[in-house]
GROMACS .gro file of C-alpha atoms in nm:
model
  339
    1ILE     CA    1   1.932   0.917   0.697
    2ALA     CA    2   1.672   0.947   0.418
    3LEU     CA    3   1.727   0.684   0.149
    4THR     CA    4   1.647   0.798  -0.204
    5ASP     CA    5   1.617   0.603  -0.529
    6TYR     CA    6   1.859   0.623  -0.822
    7LYS     CA    7   1.687   0.942  -0.942
    8ASN     CA    8   1.738   1.098  -0.598
    9ARG     CA    9   1.362   1.093  -0.535
   10PHE     CA   10   1.217   1.059  -0.188
   11GLY     CA   11   0.858   0.966  -0.114
   12SER     CA   12   0.533   1.027  -0.295
   13LYS     CA   13   0.375   1.368  -0.351
   14HIS     CA   14   0.064   1.474  -0.540
   15PHE     CA   15   0.124   1.788  -0.752
   16ASP     CA   16   0.500   1.739  -0.735
   17ILE     CA   17   0.718   1.950  -0.967
   18PRO     CA   18   0.877   1.813  -1.181
   19TYR     CA   19   0.624   1.534  -1.236
   20ARG     CA   20   0.694   1.216  -1.035
   21SER     CA   21   0.984   1.377  -0.851
   22GLY     CA   22   0.854   1.302  -0.500
   23MET     CA   23   0.874   1.531  -0.200
   24ASP     CA   24   1.066   1.858  -0.210
   25LYS     CA   25   1.381   1.756  -0.023
   26LYS     CA   26   1.477   2.113   0.072
   27VAL     CA   27   1.134   2.172   0.223
   28LEU     CA   28   1.140   1.836   0.397
   29LYS     CA   29   1.483   1.911   0.540
   30SER     CA   30   1.361   2.246   0.674
   31PHE     CA   31   1.082   2.080   0.873
   32PHE     CA   32   1.323   1.828   1.030
   33ASN     CA   33   1.571   2.108   1.105
   34LYS     CA   34   1.291   2.302   1.275
   35TRP     CA   35   1.299   2.034   1.546
   36ASN     CA   36   1.680   2.027   1.557
   37ILE     CA   37   1.695   1.700   1.367
   38ASP     CA   38   1.958   1.675   1.096
   39ILE     CA   39   1.864   1.486   0.781
   40GLU     CA   40   2.098   1.351   0.513
   41PHE     CA   41   1.973   1.222   0.175
   42VAL     CA   42   2.163   0.917   0.049
   43GLN     CA   43   2.094   0.680  -0.240
   44PHE     CA   44   2.034   0.316  -0.151
   45SER     CA   45   2.338   0.193  -0.340
   46GLU     CA   46   2.565   0.459  -0.189
   47LEU     CA   47   2.456   0.364   0.160
   48ILE     CA   48   2.479  -0.013   0.131
   49ASN     CA   49   2.819   0.000  -0.039
   50ASN     CA   50   2.957   0.229   0.231
   51LEU     CA   51   2.764   0.106   0.533
   52THR     CA   52   3.059   0.133   0.772
   53ASN     CA   53   3.036   0.512   0.735
   54TYR     CA   54   2.696   0.510   0.908
   55SER     CA   55   2.597   0.461   1.268
   56LYS     CA   56   2.343   0.231   1.426
   57GLU     CA   57   2.245   0.529   1.639
   58ASP     CA   58   2.098   0.696   1.329
   59PHE     CA   59   1.740   0.651   1.213
   60PHE     CA   60   1.685   0.536   0.855
   61ILE     CA   61   1.374   0.646   0.662
   62TYR     CA   62   1.328   0.552   0.298
   63THR     CA   63   1.128   0.575  -0.020
   64SER     CA   64   0.982   0.291  -0.223
   65SER     CA   65   0.936   0.268  -0.600
   66GLU     CA   66   0.666   0.185  -0.852
   67ASP     CA   67   0.898   0.124  -1.147
   68ILE     CA   68   0.762  -0.109  -1.415
   69ASN     CA   69   0.782  -0.472  -1.298
   70TYR     CA   70   0.918  -0.342  -0.965
   71TYR     CA   71   1.280  -0.418  -1.054
   72TYR     CA   72   1.421  -0.132  -0.847
   73LYS     CA   73   1.174  -0.192  -0.565
   74SER     CA   74   1.324  -0.540  -0.534
   75PHE     CA   75   1.663  -0.379  -0.473
   76ILE     CA   76   1.511  -0.143  -0.216
   77GLU     CA   77   1.364  -0.442  -0.033
   78ASP     CA   78   1.704  -0.612  -0.023
   79VAL     CA   79   1.869  -0.306   0.129
   80VAL     CA   80   1.598  -0.233   0.387
   81CYS     CA   81   1.572  -0.598   0.489
   82TYR     CA   82   1.948  -0.620   0.538
   83LEU     CA   83   1.960  -0.300   0.743
   84GLU     CA   84   1.692  -0.437   0.972
   85LEU     CA   85   1.868  -0.773   1.004
   86MET     CA   86   2.184  -0.586   1.105
   87ASN     CA   87   1.984  -0.398   1.374
   88TYR     CA   88   1.987  -0.056   1.212
   89LYS     CA   89   1.689   0.162   1.308
   90VAL     CA   90   1.467   0.139   1.001
   91ILE     CA   91   1.137   0.331   0.986
   92PRO     CA   92   0.904   0.167   0.909
   93SER     CA   93   1.000  -0.196   0.952
   94TYR     CA   94   1.080  -0.403   0.642
   95LYS     CA   95   0.754  -0.600   0.661
   96TYR     CA   96   0.562  -0.278   0.594
   97LEU     CA   97   0.770  -0.209   0.284
   98LYS     CA   98   0.695  -0.560   0.162
   99CYS     CA   99   0.323  -0.468   0.168
  100ASN     CA  100   0.380  -0.189  -0.082
  101ASN     CA  101   0.222  -0.300  -0.412
  102ASN     CA  102   0.210  -0.656  -0.277
  103LYS     CA  103  -0.153  -0.724  -0.189
  104VAL     CA  104  -0.091  -1.091  -0.110
  105PHE     CA  105   0.153  -1.009   0.170
  106MET     CA  106  -0.069  -0.719   0.276
  107GLU     CA  107  -0.362  -0.959   0.319
  108LEU     CA  108  -0.146  -1.201   0.516
  109LEU     CA  109  -0.039  -0.918   0.745
  110MET     CA  110  -0.403  -0.819   0.792
  111LEU     CA  111  -0.499  -1.168   0.912
  112GLY     CA  112  -0.400  -1.060   1.261
  113LEU     CA  113  -0.682  -0.804   1.262
  114SER     CA  114  -0.960  -1.064   1.270
  115SER     CA  115  -0.979  -1.049   1.649
  116ILE     CA  116  -1.047  -0.673   1.657
  117THR     CA  117  -1.261  -0.611   1.348
  118PRO     CA  118  -1.476  -0.796   1.092
  119THR     CA  119  -1.262  -0.902   0.799
  120LEU     CA  120  -1.341  -1.002   0.444
  121SER     CA  121  -1.318  -1.369   0.357
  122THR     CA  122  -0.991  -1.370   0.165
  123LYS     CA  123  -0.789  -1.644  -0.001
  124VAL     CA  124  -0.449  -1.604  -0.164
  125PHE     CA  125  -0.300  -1.816  -0.442
  126GLY     CA  126   0.030  -1.844  -0.626
  127CYS     CA  127  -0.107  -1.975  -0.957
  128LEU     CA  128  -0.431  -2.055  -1.137
  129GLU     CA  129  -0.412  -2.429  -1.070
  130GLU     CA  130  -0.407  -2.384  -0.691
  131SER     CA  131  -0.761  -2.249  -0.694
  132HIS     CA  132  -0.898  -2.540  -0.903
  133ASN     CA  133  -0.913  -2.766  -0.599
  134ILE     CA  134  -1.160  -2.544  -0.413
  135ILE     CA  135  -1.338  -2.354  -0.688
  136ASN     CA  136  -1.665  -2.538  -0.622
  137THR     CA  137  -1.667  -2.410  -0.264
  138PHE     CA  138  -1.676  -2.044  -0.369
  139GLU     CA  139  -1.982  -1.829  -0.303
  140TYR     CA  140  -2.034  -1.564  -0.568
  141PRO     CA  141  -1.999  -1.277  -0.638
  142LEU     CA  142  -1.625  -1.261  -0.575
  143VAL     CA  143  -1.354  -1.004  -0.635
  144VAL     CA  144  -1.028  -1.120  -0.796
  145LYS     CA  145  -0.725  -0.893  -0.748
  146SER     CA  146  -0.374  -0.905  -0.886
  147SER     CA  147  -0.117  -0.874  -0.610
  148ALA     CA  148   0.052  -0.574  -0.775
  149GLY     CA  149  -0.107  -0.257  -0.904
  150ALA     CA  150  -0.289   0.052  -0.783
  151SER     CA  151  -0.598   0.263  -0.864
  152SER     CA  152  -0.815  -0.048  -0.915
  153THR     CA  153  -0.600  -0.188  -1.196
  154GLY     CA  154  -0.604  -0.567  -1.196
  155VAL     CA  155  -0.936  -0.590  -1.007
  156PHE     CA  156  -1.225  -0.795  -1.150
  157LYS     CA  157  -1.567  -0.917  -1.041
  158ALA     CA  158  -1.671  -1.280  -1.092
  159ASN     CA  159  -2.030  -1.407  -1.071
  160ASN     CA  160  -1.961  -1.772  -1.157
  161ASN     CA  161  -1.683  -2.025  -1.211
  162LYS     CA  162  -1.630  -1.929  -1.576
  163GLN     CA  163  -1.592  -1.559  -1.495
  164PHE     CA  164  -1.363  -1.651  -1.207
  165ILE     CA  165  -1.127  -1.850  -1.430
  166ASN     CA  166  -1.122  -1.570  -1.689
  167ALA     CA  167  -1.045  -1.310  -1.422
  168VAL     CA  168  -0.764  -1.518  -1.274
  169LYS     CA  169  -0.611  -1.569  -1.617
  170LYS     CA  170  -0.609  -1.191  -1.670
  171VAL     CA  171  -0.432  -1.114  -1.342
  172SER     CA  172  -0.197  -1.413  -1.324
  173SER     CA  173  -0.073  -1.471  -1.679
  174THR     CA  174   0.300  -1.537  -1.709
  175LYS     CA  175   0.304  -1.648  -2.072
  176SER     CA  176   0.640  -1.622  -2.247
  177LEU     CA  177   0.681  -1.776  -2.591
  178LYS     CA  178   1.050  -1.860  -2.549
  179ASN     CA  179   1.018  -2.005  -2.199
  180ASP     CA  180   0.694  -2.188  -2.276
  181ILE     CA  181   0.849  -2.360  -2.579
  182HIS     CA  182   1.144  -2.475  -2.366
  183ASP     CA  183   0.905  -2.609  -2.106
  184LEU     CA  184   0.701  -2.790  -2.370
  185LEU     CA  185   1.017  -2.961  -2.494
  186ARG     CA  186   1.091  -3.080  -2.139
  187TYR     CA  187   0.742  -3.230  -2.130
  188PHE     CA  188   0.811  -3.442  -2.439
  189ARG     CA  189   1.168  -3.533  -2.339
  190HIS     CA  190   1.110  -3.637  -1.979
  191LYS     CA  191   0.856  -3.894  -1.873
  192ALA     CA  192   0.605  -3.776  -1.610
  193TYR     CA  193   0.739  -3.420  -1.622
  194GLN     CA  194   0.475  -3.166  -1.517
  195LYS     CA  195   0.468  -2.848  -1.721
  196GLU     CA  196   0.497  -2.510  -1.552
  197SER     CA  197   0.174  -2.320  -1.507
  198LEU     CA  198   0.117  -2.041  -1.757
  199TYR     CA  199  -0.050  -1.840  -1.480
  200ARG     CA  200   0.195  -1.795  -1.191
  201ASN     CA  201   0.140  -1.433  -1.085
  202LYS     CA  202   0.001  -1.442  -0.730
  203TYR     CA  203  -0.348  -1.310  -0.671
  204ILE     CA  204  -0.625  -1.260  -0.414
  205VAL     CA  205  -0.986  -1.379  -0.401
  206GLN     CA  206  -1.231  -1.196  -0.171
  207ASN     CA  207  -1.600  -1.200  -0.100
  208MET     CA  208  -1.780  -0.889  -0.221
  209ILE     CA  209  -1.954  -0.641   0.006
  210PRO     CA  210  -2.298  -0.597  -0.159
  211LYS     CA  211  -2.458  -0.269  -0.262
  212LEU     CA  212  -2.170  -0.037  -0.180
  213ASN     CA  213  -2.205   0.319  -0.309
  214ASN     CA  214  -1.863   0.440  -0.196
  215ASP     CA  215  -1.564   0.383   0.023
  216TRP     CA  216  -1.332   0.611   0.221
  217LYS     CA  217  -0.960   0.661   0.215
  218ILE     CA  218  -0.802   0.766   0.542
  219TYR     CA  219  -0.443   0.877   0.587
  220TYR     CA  220  -0.309   0.843   0.938
  221PHE     CA  221   0.000   1.056   1.004
  222TYR     CA  222   0.073   0.981   1.369
  223ASP     CA  223  -0.212   1.182   1.531
  224LYS     CA  224  -0.340   1.371   1.225
  225VAL     CA  225  -0.615   1.203   1.022
  226PHE     CA  226  -0.704   1.301   0.665
  227ILE     CA  227  -1.018   1.155   0.508
  228PHE     CA  228  -1.184   1.158   0.170
  229TYR     CA  229  -1.502   1.005   0.031
  230ARG     CA  230  -1.485   0.811  -0.296
  231PRO     CA  231  -1.818   0.746  -0.473
  232ILE     CA  232  -1.850   0.449  -0.706
  233LEU     CA  233  -1.896   0.597  -1.052
  234LYS     CA  234  -2.086   0.414  -1.326
  235LYS     CA  235  -1.781   0.406  -1.552
  236ASN     CA  236  -1.587   0.218  -1.280
  237GLY     CA  237  -1.843  -0.056  -1.227
  238PHE     CA  238  -1.809  -0.175  -0.868
  239LYS     CA  239  -1.481   0.008  -0.789
  240ALA     CA  240  -1.444   0.335  -0.598
  241SER     CA  241  -1.070   0.373  -0.652
  242GLY     CA  242  -0.960   0.535  -0.977
  243GLY     CA  243  -1.262   0.766  -1.001
  244GLY     CA  244  -1.055   1.084  -1.030
  245TYR     CA  245  -0.960   1.312  -0.742
  246ASP     CA  246  -1.192   1.592  -0.857
  247ASN     CA  247  -1.487   1.356  -0.801
  248TYR     CA  248  -1.407   1.294  -0.433
  249LEU     CA  249  -1.511   1.486  -0.121
  250TYR     CA  250  -1.244   1.581   0.132
  251GLY     CA  251  -1.207   1.660   0.500
  252GLU     CA  252  -1.509   1.821   0.667
  253ASN     CA  253  -1.697   1.799   0.334
  254ALA     CA  254  -1.670   1.421   0.322
  255PRO     CA  255  -1.986   1.236   0.438
  256LYS     CA  256  -1.880   0.990   0.706
  257PRO     CA  257  -2.064   0.744   0.929
  258GLU     CA  258  -2.035   0.756   1.304
  259GLY     CA  259  -1.743   0.549   1.428
  260ILE     CA  260  -1.523   0.553   1.118
  261PHE     CA  261  -1.238   0.737   1.293
  262ASP     CA  262  -1.252   0.502   1.592
  263PHE     CA  263  -1.237   0.209   1.352
  264ALA     CA  264  -0.939   0.357   1.167
  265LYS     CA  265  -0.761   0.430   1.496
  266LYS     CA  266  -0.810   0.073   1.613
  267ILE     CA  267  -0.650  -0.053   1.291
  268PHE     CA  268  -0.365   0.199   1.290
  269MET     CA  269  -0.271   0.138   1.654
  270ASN     CA  270  -0.237  -0.232   1.580
  271PHE     CA  271   0.072  -0.156   1.371
  272ASN     CA  272   0.397   0.000   1.485
  273VAL     CA  273   0.423   0.270   1.217
  274PRO     CA  274   0.430   0.652   1.193
  275HIS     CA  275   0.180   0.669   0.907
  276ALA     CA  276  -0.056   0.457   0.697
  277SER     CA  277  -0.319   0.477   0.423
  278LEU     CA  278  -0.642   0.282   0.484
  279ASP     CA  279  -0.922   0.200   0.239
  280ILE     CA  280  -1.242   0.147   0.439
  281ALA     CA  281  -1.590   0.029   0.339
  282TRP     CA  282  -1.915   0.032   0.539
  283ASP     CA  283  -2.218  -0.188   0.473
  284GLY     CA  284  -2.449   0.012   0.698
  285LYS     CA  285  -2.362  -0.202   0.998
  286ASN     CA  286  -1.994  -0.299   0.994
  287PHE     CA  287  -1.675  -0.132   0.878
  288TYR     CA  288  -1.428  -0.331   0.667
  289LEU     CA  289  -1.063  -0.265   0.597
  290ILE     CA  290  -1.021  -0.320   0.224
  291GLU     CA  291  -0.652  -0.233   0.189
  292ILE     CA  292  -0.373  -0.077   0.392
  293GLN     CA  293  -0.039   0.070   0.285
  294PHE     CA  294   0.245   0.202   0.498
  295VAL     CA  295   0.505   0.329   0.250
  296TYR     CA  296   0.489   0.529  -0.074
  297PHE     CA  297   0.111   0.561  -0.090
  298GLY     CA  298  -0.080   0.834  -0.272
  299THR     CA  299  -0.104   1.166  -0.089
  300ALA     CA  300  -0.372   1.355  -0.288
  301GLY     CA  301  -0.597   1.382   0.017
  302ILE     CA  302  -0.355   1.630   0.176
  303PRO     CA  303  -0.342   1.908  -0.089
  304TYR     CA  304  -0.715   1.862  -0.161
  305SER     CA  305  -0.806   1.904   0.208
  306ASN     CA  306  -0.815   2.230   0.401
  307GLY     CA  307  -0.755   2.051   0.731
  308TYR     CA  308  -0.747   1.725   0.923
  309TYR     CA  309  -0.906   1.549   1.220
  310MET     CA  310  -0.747   1.494   1.559
  311GLU     CA  311  -0.877   1.319   1.869
  312ILE     CA  312  -0.893   1.592   2.135
  313ASP     CA  313  -1.045   1.511   2.477
  314ASN     CA  314  -1.189   1.186   2.338
  315LYS     CA  315  -1.366   1.372   2.059
  316TRP     CA  316  -1.278   1.384   1.689
  317THR     CA  317  -1.224   1.751   1.609
  318TYR     CA  318  -1.162   1.908   1.269
  319VAL     CA  319  -0.857   2.132   1.260
  320LYS     CA  320  -0.877   2.379   0.972
  321GLU     CA  321  -0.513   2.408   0.873
  322LYS     CA  322  -0.361   2.368   0.529
  323LEU     CA  323  -0.044   2.159   0.550
  324SER     CA  324   0.207   2.030   0.296
  325ILE     CA  325   0.293   1.663   0.265
  326GLU     CA  326   0.651   1.747   0.367
  327GLU     CA  327   0.537   1.898   0.698
  328VAL     CA  328   0.285   1.622   0.771
  329TYR     CA  329   0.539   1.351   0.691
  330ALA     CA  330   0.824   1.509   0.891
  331ASN     CA  331   0.604   1.564   1.196
  332SER     CA  332   0.480   1.205   1.189
  333ILE     CA  333   0.836   1.071   1.182
  334ILE     CA  334   0.949   1.306   1.459
  335ASP     CA  335   0.652   1.223   1.683
  336TYR     CA  336   0.706   0.853   1.618
  337ILE     CA  337   1.075   0.872   1.713
  338LYS     CA  338   0.992   1.069   2.027
  339GLN     CA  339   0.740   0.804   2.126
   0.00000   0.00000   0.00000
């Protein structure tokens, strides 16, 4: 059962037609049918309001959403979480959906990787005031990230306490004239009342890897690995993401240090998922996982690549084969279910 949003969209696809329409459902269905697997597309609301019509023997795959303020994504999370609590077979697990456009939870999930790979020094906060207590312990430069957002939006560099506070205010502001006036009135009416923070959007603080010229994005679709190289352009400051897909190098044309695929595999195998998108940096000595997504991530690296890597006889081999996102996605789900 493939769960679609209220526009009947499923998944993310670069070069989709019409724009922002997701994967081609007819094409996707054909690749599942090729392996004698039947697929039914159902909207989230239709499913959850008629759940008795569906079997716990079925597998449930689903889309996410990047609607403004993530209102509909919140509904998707409710449905997927409930299905999992009721022991329906949800792929991937709800916790991986919660990572989607939620960098705070993503960082918390990544804490478990510290035993297998070097990790960035990361702190998470729920409001500006929470960081005041330890601001004098920070070592600059730092990167401040909003929890939501993609393509390097909501990401700022701070070289000192003043820049840090300004960056946090940008990513965490929750100012609302109506609500703030009501809260101010409570402050005057009630003795010892503490006003709400004006900066309550959660955010992340990380140490900065010095002198980076690029990073890599790797898509893992079960056993197929797509890679592209993202240079840091002057216009983007210190950020590689958001540089424009025509400025990246893909597949066998992407410069890559020895060991990057082994590093990505070690990360991917730590999670019980059919596919993932990994942002990886290298300081000349160590690899670092910058971000990881499991659901509804960008797929530009597939149409821009003329092939993918696979580990064959303990060696990473480039397979020159042009595939669609629908075929890559379907095969990853099928292989995952078989496993």
